[in-house]
């Protein structure tokens, strides 16, 4: 496996509490990676280290190294705005800005200084198409994104991430607030873009992880218990804890 | 008739503890109950098939027509058991969506139940072959050999059910060696039948039936080995080919 993201010996503390206890985990350049584990196991915390979202929490201290595409993202030279362009994030609750759909999708590009109307139009269409929401919103691009349904809002948020053409897309339980049909649309969409991005998804929905991911990592109590191809993790896990968790023996 | 079966695998016991300590999930209990029922039904089917072998052997030895009828009736029940197990297993997979070791157990039940069913079919074929044997030209030496062979297969089947019930991978693997004995029996029966046919023309019609019957018992042994392979799969997740040239595939 050629590693696109390599994380080594990640320890992370919220004050005194050690939330990540030495995580060594890597991801290939393309494909869908699922992070699973019970609540409080550290999977979301780990996900947020990948675009330095934990920097925003004052009590957090972290050690270890994270290389993305050969770059140390915790190096003092790293610009977090640049980082977050390369490593986009989608959250559990759809969080569109209170602007129009068009302005939501072009937000990142405008910040990057792009003003060319034709280019912006192209990216809006392309991103909304990739996010599988174009047909539903193409006639209302200038309506407020807040007027959309939850499922549509989430897909617009994904389009907003795609518009800046990131390498990596982090998704923190992106479908847990959505109905099954909207969740299904997002899963289908992730499957269509998997060949072009490194996708890392935190999910509590184990069927979702087994349906769409290429690789699965199982976290428990701040430790990485097992990582591997999804088909081996779900059919023939190496560790008893993994078997117990995915079979619902605890959770 | 139901058998009380406890799968005394270490893991299961740990889990039972784990459920209490961690506050187990109700859905999990439903799945465990359903799997437990399937274990019992599978084992019961295995014992029914063993009974068929025993009865078919008695039919062969004594040409007992009433018992022959019973083997045929028993076979219908075995076929129904297979259909029932297939239907129930598919239901549990669809509704409970098991993964990992639970899923492997269910796949084993699904696959191994058709192996058991085929063993039952061969027992029926032994009965049919027996009907074609002219009772005036029987060869005691060959028949004794065939009875020994059938008893060996019968024991293998009981052993594999035992290995299944106790989820005993080692025992399952050792049964593959037992199956080689059947190949020896088959060779002996063939040779003796040919010798008999060459030395006395009255054996010309009965000799081929003995060979066919030996082949049926030999096939039963192969299906027992298949069941052993599924027990190994339940334990390891590996699809293995047990026998003289063991091989493993992921």
CSV table of C-alpha atoms in Angstrom, one decimal, chain B residues 26 40 59 66 79-80 88-89 122 124-125 127 129 138 154 160 168 173 179 191 193 196-197 215 224 226 237 242 244:
chain,number,residue,atom,x,y,z
B,26,UNK,CA,-31.1,-7.1,23.4
B,40,UNK,CA,-29.8,-27.8,17.4
B,59,UNK,CA,-31.2,-53.2,4.5
B,66,UNK,CA,-39.9,-52.7,5.5
B,79,UNK,CA,-34.7,-33.0,2.6
B,80,UNK,CA,-37.2,-31.0,4.5
B,88,UNK,CA,-34.0,-20.0,8.5
B,89,UNK,CA,-30.4,-19.2,7.8
B,122,UNK,CA,-26.3,-41.8,-1.0
B,124,UNK,CA,-31.1,-44.1,-0.4
B,125,UNK,CA,-28.9,-45.1,-3.4
B,127,UNK,CA,-31.0,-49.2,-0.6
B,129,UNK,CA,-28.6,-50.9,-5.3
B,138,UNK,CA,-24.3,-63.0,-2.6
B,154,UNK,CA,-21.2,-43.9,10.1
B,160,UNK,CA,-18.1,-34.7,12.7
B,168,UNK,CA,-13.6,-28.7,17.7
B,173,UNK,CA,-9.2,-31.8,10.7
B,179,UNK,CA,-11.5,-40.5,5.1
B,191,UNK,CA,-10.5,-55.9,-6.4
B,193,UNK,CA,-15.5,-58.0,-6.8
B,196,UNK,CA,-15.1,-62.9,-7.9
B,197,UNK,CA,-16.6,-62.0,-11.3
B,215,UNK,CA,-18.6,-45.8,-4.2
B,224,UNK,CA,-18.2,-35.7,5.9
B,226,UNK,CA,-16.7,-31.2,3.5
B,237,UNK,CA,-12.3,-17.9,8.2
B,242,UNK,CA,-8.7,-31.2,3.7
B,244,UNK,CA,-4.1,-36.0,1.4
